[in-house]
């Protein structure tokens, strides 16, 4: 039986859990499984999957991880706001780090609570069952009030109810929030779930005494920084005091205590804690740096760098907009990338930078904080713009200023020096990544230049070789006519002739390929009826197939099919495929040429029952000069250019060629060519 009973009239609450760590999502989902039929739990491991799963029906409660690949938790929240089924009434954001800007951004997006990992399943169960209870009680949809202004939260652990009441009253009077625990175990659980800012801890308590609680908290990575004041009426000896302090208590106060003194001590500890929190946060922010650096260095496109950079920095610093502006040597904007955290549609047309800003950055090599955007010499204020403050960091390459990184906020004086320093640190990493991208692009452009030079060289050489080869062929032909030759001489002439034929083919094929690469070949595009052309090529090869006693036929499903193509090139494709099939099939084998219609493509299959191609060679056979070097095909002559030509021509025509083969069984080449208009099938 489930823990929470629902009457049939209570509508079921739909909960969506999204976390890219599958086990976290599963743990949370399992914890909520205890709610039984009161809740329907949907879980997903990324934003798009989540959106897909809830596209037909909205959810009431959303629990989402913050940093997920592709879509962050904040973006998901944003997207779900516009869900036709209504936005979730409760939203929880789960994160591994409590980055400073996150709470601000989260509150802007009306997130109810930011939960820091690790989260105990019991805690999530508690939160959600409370929500469900509240939803049941009000027939009205829940009003989402968002998080309140931050108050310090103090955990009071004491087994005596009168002590609890008294301390609670004092704390309320001072303006603190408080949570209570009646024994040691409860104190530990509340410390984990509520992450209080300070703990007032009694020593003699049931289940676990205060010293044991203290020891456990100090050895817990997530809790050890919480200040603890021991408050006791029983353990008054100096040995006890020593023990408590040695175990890590920040203060040891004995009862009866002076109220004002206690409050003063609490205030001091909280002040220290605040300063320590800021340092801890800063450390965490710094640990973000290598993470971002790693993400950036894997990118080869500027827009990807901009995207990661703007997302991560805007979220971390709680900015509403982020801009990356790339500059040329004269300070003119060459590219502008931007994101808006709260409203993805709000896109500024152009980012106009003040010359004074550029001068300042170039002079000092430092960024700036714009405290009040309405009156600041570095900021061009625009009435329509909601920006009231900004932080700007330069992207300095090894030599030049590559651009600027700008984050904006709708409140004045939002950004602090810490923000600027962090942004500058991130910007210097990004600048390296940007320079690498440019270098990479230059190199690719160069590797292309070289390719072009090589192609031109091959083209010229092939072209120049053609004439001498033709002349060898011509003169060797004349030899036979110039006078009688003995048998051996005739055999030599035959060999010369067959070699020159091969050479000529090779040279022509090389020329052809380089011309395609250089986009020099004179391609004409005309409307061609492919089936008739195929018949023509099949006829050409009939004699060759007959010489090898091969069964050879065209089986066309399609009667006519028009393609927009270069006639000579397509003819060459058909010739190369059919020529190979005959060449690589032993005597007595069978070759079938089949045509089929596949959507808007004509598929031509050339099937043979020949030697086949070993699977290790298959991925390479369309490469230039690649030939299978094993088995029976080794002795067959060829240059390994035919299929490379087939592939480039097919691709240049918007088509494709594929192969399937099994050694000793046969090979099928499948050629797809895009159709123009409708093809006609054989039977009508
Ligand atoms: P050429 O440049 O004269 O065409 P080639 O026939 O060797 O020379 P390709 O047509 O590119 O070159 O074929 C590459 C290799 O793929 C061939 O050497 C052969 O090993 C293998 N191959 C191609 N077609 C078939 C086929 N139908 N059956 C078996 N192997 C084939
Ligand atoms: Mg070939």
Short mmCIF file of C-alpha atoms and ligand atoms in Angstrom, two decimals, residues 505 509 576-577 580-581 583-584 608 611-613 621 626-628 633 637-644 667 669, ligand 1:
data_model
loop_
_atom_site.label_atom_id
_atom_site.label_comp_id
_atom_site.label_asym_id
_atom_site.label_seq_id
_atom_site.Cartn_x
_atom_site.Cartn_y
_atom_site.Cartn_z
CA UNK A 505 43.45 4.90 -69.49
CA UNK A 509 41.29 8.82 -65.44
CA UNK A 576 32.97 1.67 -64.73
CA UNK A 577 30.46 -0.26 -62.61
CA UNK A 580 34.20 -3.95 -63.02
CA UNK A 581 31.39 -6.49 -62.64
CA UNK A 583 36.17 -7.94 -64.98
CA UNK A 584 35.88 -9.26 -61.41
CA UNK A 608 27.58 -9.90 -59.93
CA UNK A 611 35.10 -12.86 -56.57
CA UNK A 612 33.66 -10.41 -54.07
CA UNK A 613 35.56 -7.98 -51.89
CA UNK A 621 37.54 0.71 -52.45
CA UNK A 626 43.04 1.49 -54.01
CA UNK A 627 42.95 -2.08 -55.29
CA UNK A 628 42.29 -5.32 -53.46
CA UNK A 633 41.65 -10.28 -58.28
CA UNK A 637 44.84 -5.31 -64.39
CA UNK A 638 43.62 -1.95 -63.28
CA UNK A 639 44.66 1.28 -61.64
CA UNK A 640 42.15 1.64 -58.84
CA UNK A 641 40.65 4.83 -60.20
CA UNK A 642 37.34 3.64 -61.66
CA UNK A 643 35.34 3.66 -58.42
CA UNK A 644 36.86 6.94 -57.24
CA UNK A 667 29.17 -7.92 -55.19
CA UNK A 669 26.94 -1.71 -56.25
P1 LIG B 1 40.44 1.01 -62.97
O1 LIG B 1 41.05 2.28 -62.54
O2 LIG B 1 40.88 0.54 -64.24
O3 LIG B 1 38.95 0.96 -62.81
P2 LIG B 1 40.25 -0.98 -60.91
O4 LIG B 1 39.12 -1.68 -61.52
O5 LIG B 1 41.24 -1.78 -60.17
O6 LIG B 1 41.01 -0.05 -61.93
P3 LIG B 1 38.28 0.38 -59.34
O7 LIG B 1 37.27 0.25 -60.38
O8 LIG B 1 38.37 1.68 -58.60
O9 LIG B 1 39.72 0.10 -59.86
O10 LIG B 1 38.05 -0.74 -58.26
C1 LIG B 1 38.84 -0.79 -57.10
C2 LIG B 1 39.00 -2.20 -56.61
O11 LIG B 1 37.77 -2.67 -56.10
C3 LIG B 1 39.35 -3.19 -57.69
O12 LIG B 1 40.76 -3.25 -57.84
C4 LIG B 1 38.79 -4.48 -57.17
O13 LIG B 1 39.71 -5.06 -56.28
C5 LIG B 1 37.60 -4.03 -56.39
N1 LIG B 1 36.35 -4.18 -57.15
C6 LIG B 1 35.70 -3.24 -57.84
N2 LIG B 1 34.57 -3.72 -58.37
C7 LIG B 1 34.50 -5.01 -58.00
C8 LIG B 1 33.57 -6.09 -58.26
N3 LIG B 1 32.48 -5.89 -58.96
N4 LIG B 1 33.84 -7.29 -57.70
C9 LIG B 1 34.96 -7.50 -56.97
N5 LIG B 1 35.86 -6.53 -56.71
C10 LIG B 1 35.65 -5.31 -57.23
#
